[in-house]
Short mmCIF file of C-alpha atoms in Angstrom, two decimals:
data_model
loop_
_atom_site.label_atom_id
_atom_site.label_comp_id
_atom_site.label_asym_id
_atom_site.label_seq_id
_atom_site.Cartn_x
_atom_site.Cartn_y
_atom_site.Cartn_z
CA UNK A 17 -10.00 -263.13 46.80
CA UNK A 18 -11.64 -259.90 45.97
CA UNK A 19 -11.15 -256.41 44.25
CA UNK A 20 -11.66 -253.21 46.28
CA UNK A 21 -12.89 -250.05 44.86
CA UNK A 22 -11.94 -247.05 46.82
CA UNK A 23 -13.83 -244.20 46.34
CA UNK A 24 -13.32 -241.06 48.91
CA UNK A 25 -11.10 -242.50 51.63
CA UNK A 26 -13.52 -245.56 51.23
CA UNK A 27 -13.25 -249.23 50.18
CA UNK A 28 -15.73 -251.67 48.97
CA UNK A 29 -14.96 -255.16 47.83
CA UNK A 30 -16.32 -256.98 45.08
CA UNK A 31 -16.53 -260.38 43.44
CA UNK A 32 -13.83 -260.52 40.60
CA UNK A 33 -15.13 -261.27 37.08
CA UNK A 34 -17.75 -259.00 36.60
CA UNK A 35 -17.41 -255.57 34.85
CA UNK A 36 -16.22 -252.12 36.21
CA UNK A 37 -20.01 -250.98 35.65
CA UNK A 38 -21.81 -254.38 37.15
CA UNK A 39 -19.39 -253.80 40.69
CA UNK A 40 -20.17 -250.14 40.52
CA UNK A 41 -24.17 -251.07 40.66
CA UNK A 42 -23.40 -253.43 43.42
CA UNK A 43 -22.21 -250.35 45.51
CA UNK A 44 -24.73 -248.18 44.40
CA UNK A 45 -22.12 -246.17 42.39
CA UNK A 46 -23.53 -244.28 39.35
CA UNK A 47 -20.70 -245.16 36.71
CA UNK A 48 -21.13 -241.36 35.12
CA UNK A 49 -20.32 -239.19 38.57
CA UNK A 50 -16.93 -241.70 38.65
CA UNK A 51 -13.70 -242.03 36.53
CA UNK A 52 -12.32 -245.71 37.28
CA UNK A 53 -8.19 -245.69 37.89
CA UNK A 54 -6.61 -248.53 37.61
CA UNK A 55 -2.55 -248.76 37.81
CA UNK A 56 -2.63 -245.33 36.57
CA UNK A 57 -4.91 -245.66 33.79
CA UNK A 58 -8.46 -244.73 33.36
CA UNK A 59 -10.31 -248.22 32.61
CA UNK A 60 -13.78 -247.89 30.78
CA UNK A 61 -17.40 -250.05 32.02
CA UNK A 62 -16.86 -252.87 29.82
CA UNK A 63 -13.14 -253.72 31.77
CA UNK A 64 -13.08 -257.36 33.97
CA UNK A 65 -11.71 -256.43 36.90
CA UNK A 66 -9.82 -259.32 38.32
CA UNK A 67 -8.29 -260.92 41.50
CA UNK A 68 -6.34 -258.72 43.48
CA UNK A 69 -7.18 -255.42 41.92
CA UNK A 70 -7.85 -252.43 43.15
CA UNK A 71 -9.45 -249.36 41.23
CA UNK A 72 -9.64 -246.10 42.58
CA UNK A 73 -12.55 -243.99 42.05
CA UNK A 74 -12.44 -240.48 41.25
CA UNK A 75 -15.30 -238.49 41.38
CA UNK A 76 -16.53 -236.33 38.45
CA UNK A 77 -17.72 -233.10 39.89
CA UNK A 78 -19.57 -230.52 37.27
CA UNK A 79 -20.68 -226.59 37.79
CA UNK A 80 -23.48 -224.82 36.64
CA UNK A 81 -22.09 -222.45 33.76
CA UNK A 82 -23.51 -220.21 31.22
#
């Protein structure tokens, strides 16, 4: 099977196995403009996603203050 990574309405699948950060280079997903979700809880680049899973990704947005 897979895991799918949703990020804006959109999904990607990805070998499981490898780490959050590893799938998130496969899509050509900066890890730092993304918070991974996963059942609820924010999972960190180091995480194995496995079989079955799927992690939403949130993007970080930040503004130009002073």
């Amino acid at each position: 099977m897979t895991v799918k990574l949703v990020l804006r309405g959109k999904e990607y699948e990805v070998k499981p196995g490898m780490t959050l950060l590893d799938s998130l280079k496969k899509i050509n997903v900066f890890s730092e403009s993304v918070l991974a979700v996963r059942n609820g809880e924010m999972i960190l680049d180091d995480e194995i996603l496995k079989d079955g899973e799927v992690v939403k990704l949130v993007s970080v947005i930040s503004g130009g203050g002073q």
